[in-house]
Amino acid sequence: MRKISFLLILLVLMLFGCSSADDGKAEGETTKDDNRLTIAQGADLLSFDTANNRHTPSDVILRNMFNRLFKRENPETMKIVPELVEEYEMVSDDTWNFKLKEGVTFHNGDPLTAEDVAFTLNRVASDDQVSENVYFGPVIDSVNVIDDYEFEIITNGPSPTLLTLLSKSGSDILPKNYIDEVGMEEFQKNPVGSGPYKYVDWIKDDRVILEANEDYFEGVVTWDEVVIRSIPEDSTRVSELLTGGVDIIMNVPPSEWDRVNDNEDLSIVNSNTSRVMTLILRLGEDYITSDPKVREAIDLAIDKEVLVDEILQGSGTPLRTRVIDASFGANPDLQNTSVYDPGRAKQLLEESAYSEDELTLTLQAPQGRYLMDSEVAEMIANMLTEVGFTVDLQLMESSSFSNVYSSAENEEILLVGLGDPMMDASYSLNHFHSDNAVRLMDYKNEEVDELFEAAGSNMDPEKRAKQYHRIQEIIAEERPQITLYSEAANYGVNNSVSLTPFMNDEIRFNEIDKK
């Protein structure tokens, strides 16, 4: 009996030890297996500050934690419709009146009111230290509270893009009282929004964990839990999809398409995007790219069709403008075209002010952030070498690359993918106004400035489009940026869920359904 009792006690202790010390889950792993969505992308979140975060992988997460005044209706029409707004009216050329939906609450229980809207938009429009200020500052003069649910926006003259602006990243409404109480630094540690999913945890360089907001004003939330993992390596992301570790992955490279499609439980979902892969050039006198002949030689040396057809296997469209054809104001003459001519590129270098020994370029590029980005960078480096350049290729992991871009520490050439969440030429061409272009490109053109400023208050769509067309012609000729191709998105998806991506890179977790 003593032996049996001892064995029973020992068995109980062993079972207790297993359950308390090792529940079979890795650190940071979540528990709601029955209704959890797991997504993997190539880069980690940068910040929970929605006004200071021009970073698509971050916005994938933030868009589901916060709400905006307006939104795109669906991926097919991309029509702008109210999200938090109940009613609105353009009162005069520079004054708009809005009424909010009542009953919307933040994740901490505070009501979302006009005070929160004014706090959010006045900050992003006036604080030039936040990155989204370059888009909101020129449009919004002030936001004035009328009562708890009514407010007005005063614009800097007529504004044809205001509603579009209020539907894009950076306009996510923040909780004024909570931030006043704890400060922005603490808010970043414990962010509070009003969206369908609320913050649980961020394990840096690994995953962000969200859970359902049971009080969401639009009704039932699809998933109990959403986990967004950061997996920079393409092959590792695919392996996780194949083994069931994730439900959806971003940026499936062409070399992995067959491996995904050959699995009857998985599919590749393709989608056009507004992202344009671009070379940002330095035009300052300390750089050889200050010479127009050198910049033109770079453009002529790059065979964009080879990049698209051989590396991307058709997942892109060559073009010579930042504005894709689906966006308002796109110049049709610069779509689906290139100027590849390596013979002329060599001749231009001979005519330039630089000797053969001086034709050295630093090409900085990310690794794992965009589709086949390092392979594209290597091919570009080879093409530039073939016409006479010496290229120092610097491949960087995503966070280091983001630091270079955000701090304007870029050298002669920086490869970056730039999207257009507004689907309007004003967003992309804002980069070329001297207020913004000097910092990254050392570029200033008075005609571009005048055209851009005039278009920003032009309520005639036809005339505004023509102004944007002319800006694109100037940029294509002067080449402060050389655009390569618009990028298509390739998602790997488990067939147990549905995914319909938005062209502006939004992924709304609540619209991903179980099959």
Coordinates of N, CA and C in Angstrom, one line a residue, residues 26-30 38-45 61 201-209 227-232 236-237 240 245-246:
A26 N 5.8 27.8 -26.6 CA 7.0 28.7 -26.5 C 6.6 30.0 -25.9
E27 N 7.7 30.7 -25.4 CA 7.5 32.0 -24.9 C 6.8 33.0 -25.9
G28 N 5.7 33.6 -25.4 CA 5.0 34.6 -26.3 C 4.0 33.9 -27.2
E29 N 3.9 32.6 -27.1 CA 2.8 31.9 -28.0 C 1.5 32.1 -27.3
T30 N 0.5 32.1 -28.1 CA -0.9 32.4 -27.6 C -1.7 31.2 -27.5
T38 N -3.2 33.8 -38.0 CA -1.8 34.1 -37.9 C -1.3 34.5 -39.3
I39 N -0.7 35.6 -39.3 CA -0.1 36.2 -40.6 C 1.4 36.5 -40.4
A40 N 2.1 36.2 -41.5 CA 3.6 36.5 -41.4 C 3.9 37.5 -42.5
Q41 N 4.7 38.5 -42.1 CA 5.2 39.4 -43.1 C 6.7 39.6 -42.9
G42 N 7.4 40.3 -43.8 CA 8.8 40.3 -43.9 C 9.5 41.3 -42.9
A43 N 8.7 42.1 -42.3 CA 9.3 43.2 -41.4 C 8.5 43.3 -40.2
D44 N 9.1 43.8 -39.1 CA 8.5 43.9 -37.8 C 7.8 45.3 -37.8
L45 N 6.9 45.5 -36.8 CA 6.3 46.8 -36.5 C 7.4 47.7 -36.1
I61 N -0.8 46.4 -39.3 CA -1.3 46.1 -37.9 C -2.1 47.3 -37.4
D201 N 0.2 42.1 -26.9 CA 1.7 42.0 -26.6 C 2.4 42.3 -27.9
W202 N 3.7 42.8 -27.8 CA 4.6 42.9 -28.9 C 5.9 42.3 -28.4
I203 N 6.3 41.2 -29.0 CA 7.6 40.6 -28.8 C 8.5 41.1 -30.0
K204 N 9.3 42.0 -29.7 CA 10.1 42.7 -30.8 C 10.8 41.7 -31.7
D205 N 10.8 41.9 -33.0 CA 11.4 41.1 -34.0 C 10.8 39.7 -34.1
D206 N 9.7 39.5 -33.5 CA 9.0 38.2 -33.5 C 7.6 38.3 -33.8
R207 N 6.8 38.9 -33.0 CA 5.3 38.9 -33.3 C 4.6 40.0 -32.5
V208 N 3.4 40.4 -33.1 CA 2.5 41.3 -32.4 C 1.2 40.5 -32.2
I209 N 0.7 40.5 -31.0 CA -0.5 39.7 -30.7 C -1.7 40.7 -30.4
V227 N -2.4 37.0 -34.7 CA -1.0 37.1 -34.4 C -0.3 37.5 -35.7
I228 N 0.5 38.5 -35.7 CA 1.3 39.0 -36.9 C 2.7 38.8 -36.6
R229 N 3.3 37.8 -37.3 CA 4.7 37.4 -37.1 C 5.6 38.1 -38.1
S230 N 6.8 38.4 -37.6 CA 7.9 39.0 -38.5 C 8.8 37.9 -38.8
I231 N 8.9 37.5 -40.1 CA 9.8 36.5 -40.6 C 10.4 37.0 -41.9
P232 N 11.6 37.6 -41.8 CA 12.3 38.3 -42.9 C 12.6 37.3 -44.1
T236 N 11.6 30.8 -45.2 CA 11.1 30.5 -43.9 C 9.7 30.8 -43.8
R237 N 9.2 31.9 -44.3 CA 7.8 32.2 -44.3 C 7.0 31.1 -45.1
E240 N 6.7 28.0 -43.0 CA 5.8 28.1 -41.9 C 4.3 27.9 -42.5
G245 N 2.0 26.7 -39.6 CA 2.4 27.6 -38.5 C 1.7 29.0 -38.7
V246 N 1.4 29.3 -40.0 CA 0.7 30.6 -40.3 C -0.4 30.3 -41.3

